[in-house]
PDB file of C-alpha atoms in Angstrom:
ATOM      1  CA  LEU D 864     -83.357   9.946  84.541  1.00 69.00           C
ATOM      2  CA  THR D 865     -80.392   9.822  82.145  1.00 78.00           C
ATOM      3  CA  PHE D 866     -82.486   8.054  79.520  1.00 78.00           C
ATOM      4  CA  ALA D 867     -85.229  10.679  79.832  1.00 82.00           C
ATOM      5  CA  ILE D 868     -82.727  13.497  79.337  1.00 84.00           C
ATOM      6  CA  LEU D 869     -81.168  11.755  76.331  1.00 82.00           C
ATOM      7  CA  LEU D 870     -84.600  11.084  74.851  1.00 84.00           C
ATOM      8  CA  GLY D 871     -85.541  14.748  75.332  1.00 82.00           C
ATOM      9  CA  VAL D 872     -82.366  15.967  73.620  1.00 82.00           C
ATOM     10  CA  VAL D 873     -82.809  13.607  70.658  1.00 81.00           C
ATOM     11  CA  THR D 874     -86.488  14.515  70.296  1.00 82.00           C
ATOM     12  CA  GLU D 875     -85.680  18.237  70.347  1.00 81.00           C
ATOM     13  CA  LYS D 876     -82.937  17.794  67.725  1.00 77.00           C
ATOM     14  CA  ILE D 877     -85.250  15.868  65.415  1.00 75.00           C
ATOM     15  CA  SER D 878     -88.023  18.441  65.832  1.00 74.00           C
ATOM     16  CA  THR D 879     -85.630  21.306  65.129  1.00 74.00           C
ATOM     17  CA  SER D 880     -84.211  19.557  62.066  1.00 68.00           C
ATOM     18  CA  LEU D 881     -87.657  18.855  60.622  1.00 63.00           C
ATOM     19  CA  GLU D 882     -88.737  22.448  61.223  1.00 68.00           C
ATOM     20  CA  GLU D 883     -85.605  23.761  59.484  1.00 64.00           C
ATOM     21  CA  VAL D 884     -86.169  21.521  56.464  1.00 59.00           C
ATOM     22  CA  HIS D 885     -89.846  22.439  56.257  1.00 60.00           C
ATOM     23  CA  SER D 886     -89.348  26.207  56.402  1.00 64.00           C
ATOM     24  CA  SER D 887     -85.777  26.873  55.373  1.00 62.00           C
ATOM     25  CA  ASN D 888     -83.552  27.556  52.465  1.00 64.00           C
ATOM     26  CA  ALA D 889     -82.624  23.902  52.287  1.00 65.00           C
ATOM     27  CA  ARG D 890     -80.990  22.513  49.191  1.00 71.00           C
ATOM     28  CA  VAL D 891     -83.514  21.405  46.585  1.00 67.00           C
ATOM     29  CA  LEU D 892     -83.113  17.783  45.553  1.00 72.00           C
ATOM     30  CA  GLU D 893     -85.475  17.950  42.586  1.00 72.00           C
ATOM     31  CA  SER D 894     -84.865  17.928  38.870  1.00 79.00           C
ATOM     32  CA  GLY D 895     -87.101  19.097  36.091  1.00 81.00           C
ATOM     33  CA  HIS D 896     -88.800  21.593  38.382  1.00 85.00           C
ATOM     34  CA  THR D 897     -89.886  25.174  37.678  1.00 87.00           C
ATOM     35  CA  VAL D 898     -88.097  27.971  39.530  1.00 88.00           C
ATOM     36  CA  MET D 899     -90.033  31.126  40.383  1.00 88.00           C
ATOM     37  CA  LEU D 900     -87.942  34.107  41.386  1.00 90.00           C
ATOM     38  CA  ASN D 901     -89.408  36.318  44.115  1.00 87.00           C
ATOM     39  CA  TRP D 902     -92.973  36.492  45.409  1.00 91.00           C
ATOM     40  CA  GLY D 903     -95.525  39.148  44.587  1.00 91.00           C
ATOM     41  CA  ASP D 904     -98.996  39.885  43.281  1.00 91.00           C
ATOM     42  CA  TYR D 905     -98.236  37.900  40.115  1.00 92.00           C
ATOM     43  CA  SER D 906     -97.307  34.688  41.962  1.00 93.00           C
ATOM     44  CA  ILE D 907    -100.743  33.138  42.461  1.00 93.00           C
ATOM     45  CA  PRO D 908    -101.813  33.664  38.808  1.00 94.00           C
ATOM     46  CA  VAL D 909     -98.517  32.163  37.610  1.00 93.00           C
ATOM     47  CA  LEU D 910     -98.949  29.150  39.905  1.00 93.00           C
ATOM     48  CA  ARG D 911    -102.496  28.687  38.570  1.00 92.00           C
ATOM     49  CA  GLN D 912    -101.186  28.771  34.995  1.00 92.00           C
ATOM     50  CA  LEU D 913     -98.526  26.194  35.851  1.00 91.00           C
ATOM     51  CA  ALA D 914    -101.150  23.968  37.477  1.00 91.00           C
ATOM     52  CA  GLN D 915    -103.360  24.226  34.401  1.00 92.00           C
ATOM     53  CA  ALA D 916    -100.416  23.474  32.100  1.00 90.00           C
ATOM     54  CA  ARG D 917     -99.683  20.323  34.097  1.00 89.00           C
ATOM     55  CA  LYS D 918    -103.343  19.329  34.013  1.00 91.00           C
ATOM     56  CA  ASP D 919    -103.406  19.826  30.228  1.00 92.00           C
ATOM     57  CA  GLY D 920    -100.253  17.723  29.816  1.00 88.00           C
ATOM     58  CA  ARG D 921     -98.088  20.637  28.670  1.00 88.00           C
ATOM     59  CA  LEU D 922     -95.892  20.426  31.785  1.00 85.00           C
ATOM     60  CA  SER D 923     -94.548  17.059  32.866  1.00 83.00           C
ATOM     61  CA  ASN D 924     -93.386  18.023  36.355  1.00 82.00           C
ATOM     62  CA  GLY D 925     -95.628  20.284  38.424  1.00 80.00           C
ATOM     63  CA  ARG D 926     -93.081  20.925  41.153  1.00 85.00           C
ATOM     64  CA  VAL D 927     -92.289  24.593  41.717  1.00 88.00           C
ATOM     65  CA  VAL D 928     -89.409  26.008  43.755  1.00 85.00           C
ATOM     66  CA  ILE D 929     -89.841  29.625  44.828  1.00 86.00           C
ATOM     67  CA  LEU D 930     -86.775  31.687  45.679  1.00 83.00           C
ATOM     68  CA  ALA D 931     -88.001  34.636  47.743  1.00 84.00           C
ATOM     69  CA  ASP D 932     -87.400  36.574  50.932  1.00 82.00           C
ATOM     70  CA  GLN D 933     -90.961  35.791  52.026  1.00 83.00           C
ATOM     71  CA  PRO D 934     -91.311  33.130  54.776  1.00 84.00           C
ATOM     72  CA  LYS D 935     -92.406  29.768  53.404  1.00 83.00           C
ATOM     73  CA  ASP D 936     -95.453  29.505  55.676  1.00 84.00           C
ATOM     74  CA  GLU D 937     -96.764  32.862  54.416  1.00 87.00           C
ATOM     75  CA  MET D 938     -96.422  31.733  50.809  1.00 88.00           C
ATOM     76  CA  ASP D 939     -98.065  28.395  51.640  1.00 87.00           C
ATOM     77  CA  ALA D 940    -100.973  30.200  53.319  1.00 89.00           C
ATOM     78  CA  ALA D 941    -101.447  32.452  50.270  1.00 90.00           C
ATOM     79  CA  VAL D 942    -101.601  29.435  47.961  1.00 87.00           C
ATOM     80  CA  GLN D 943    -104.149  27.552  50.107  1.00 84.00           C
TER      81      GLN D 943
END
């Protein structure tokens, strides 16, 4: 019983930590990335231009960090 409780607590902590990292304002550990400030109607066209620039070899790192008040899952869904 004690092991089951401990296992449940550890599992919950790991799940919570992964969820926070996936959808939070976690520190970005990238370098050479592009930073986009805010999210709006212009965001998808800008992301398409960045993707094309990377494809054409004009942009070496295609990673983009978006600083916005919008929830990450909503932005991800818009990009998909």
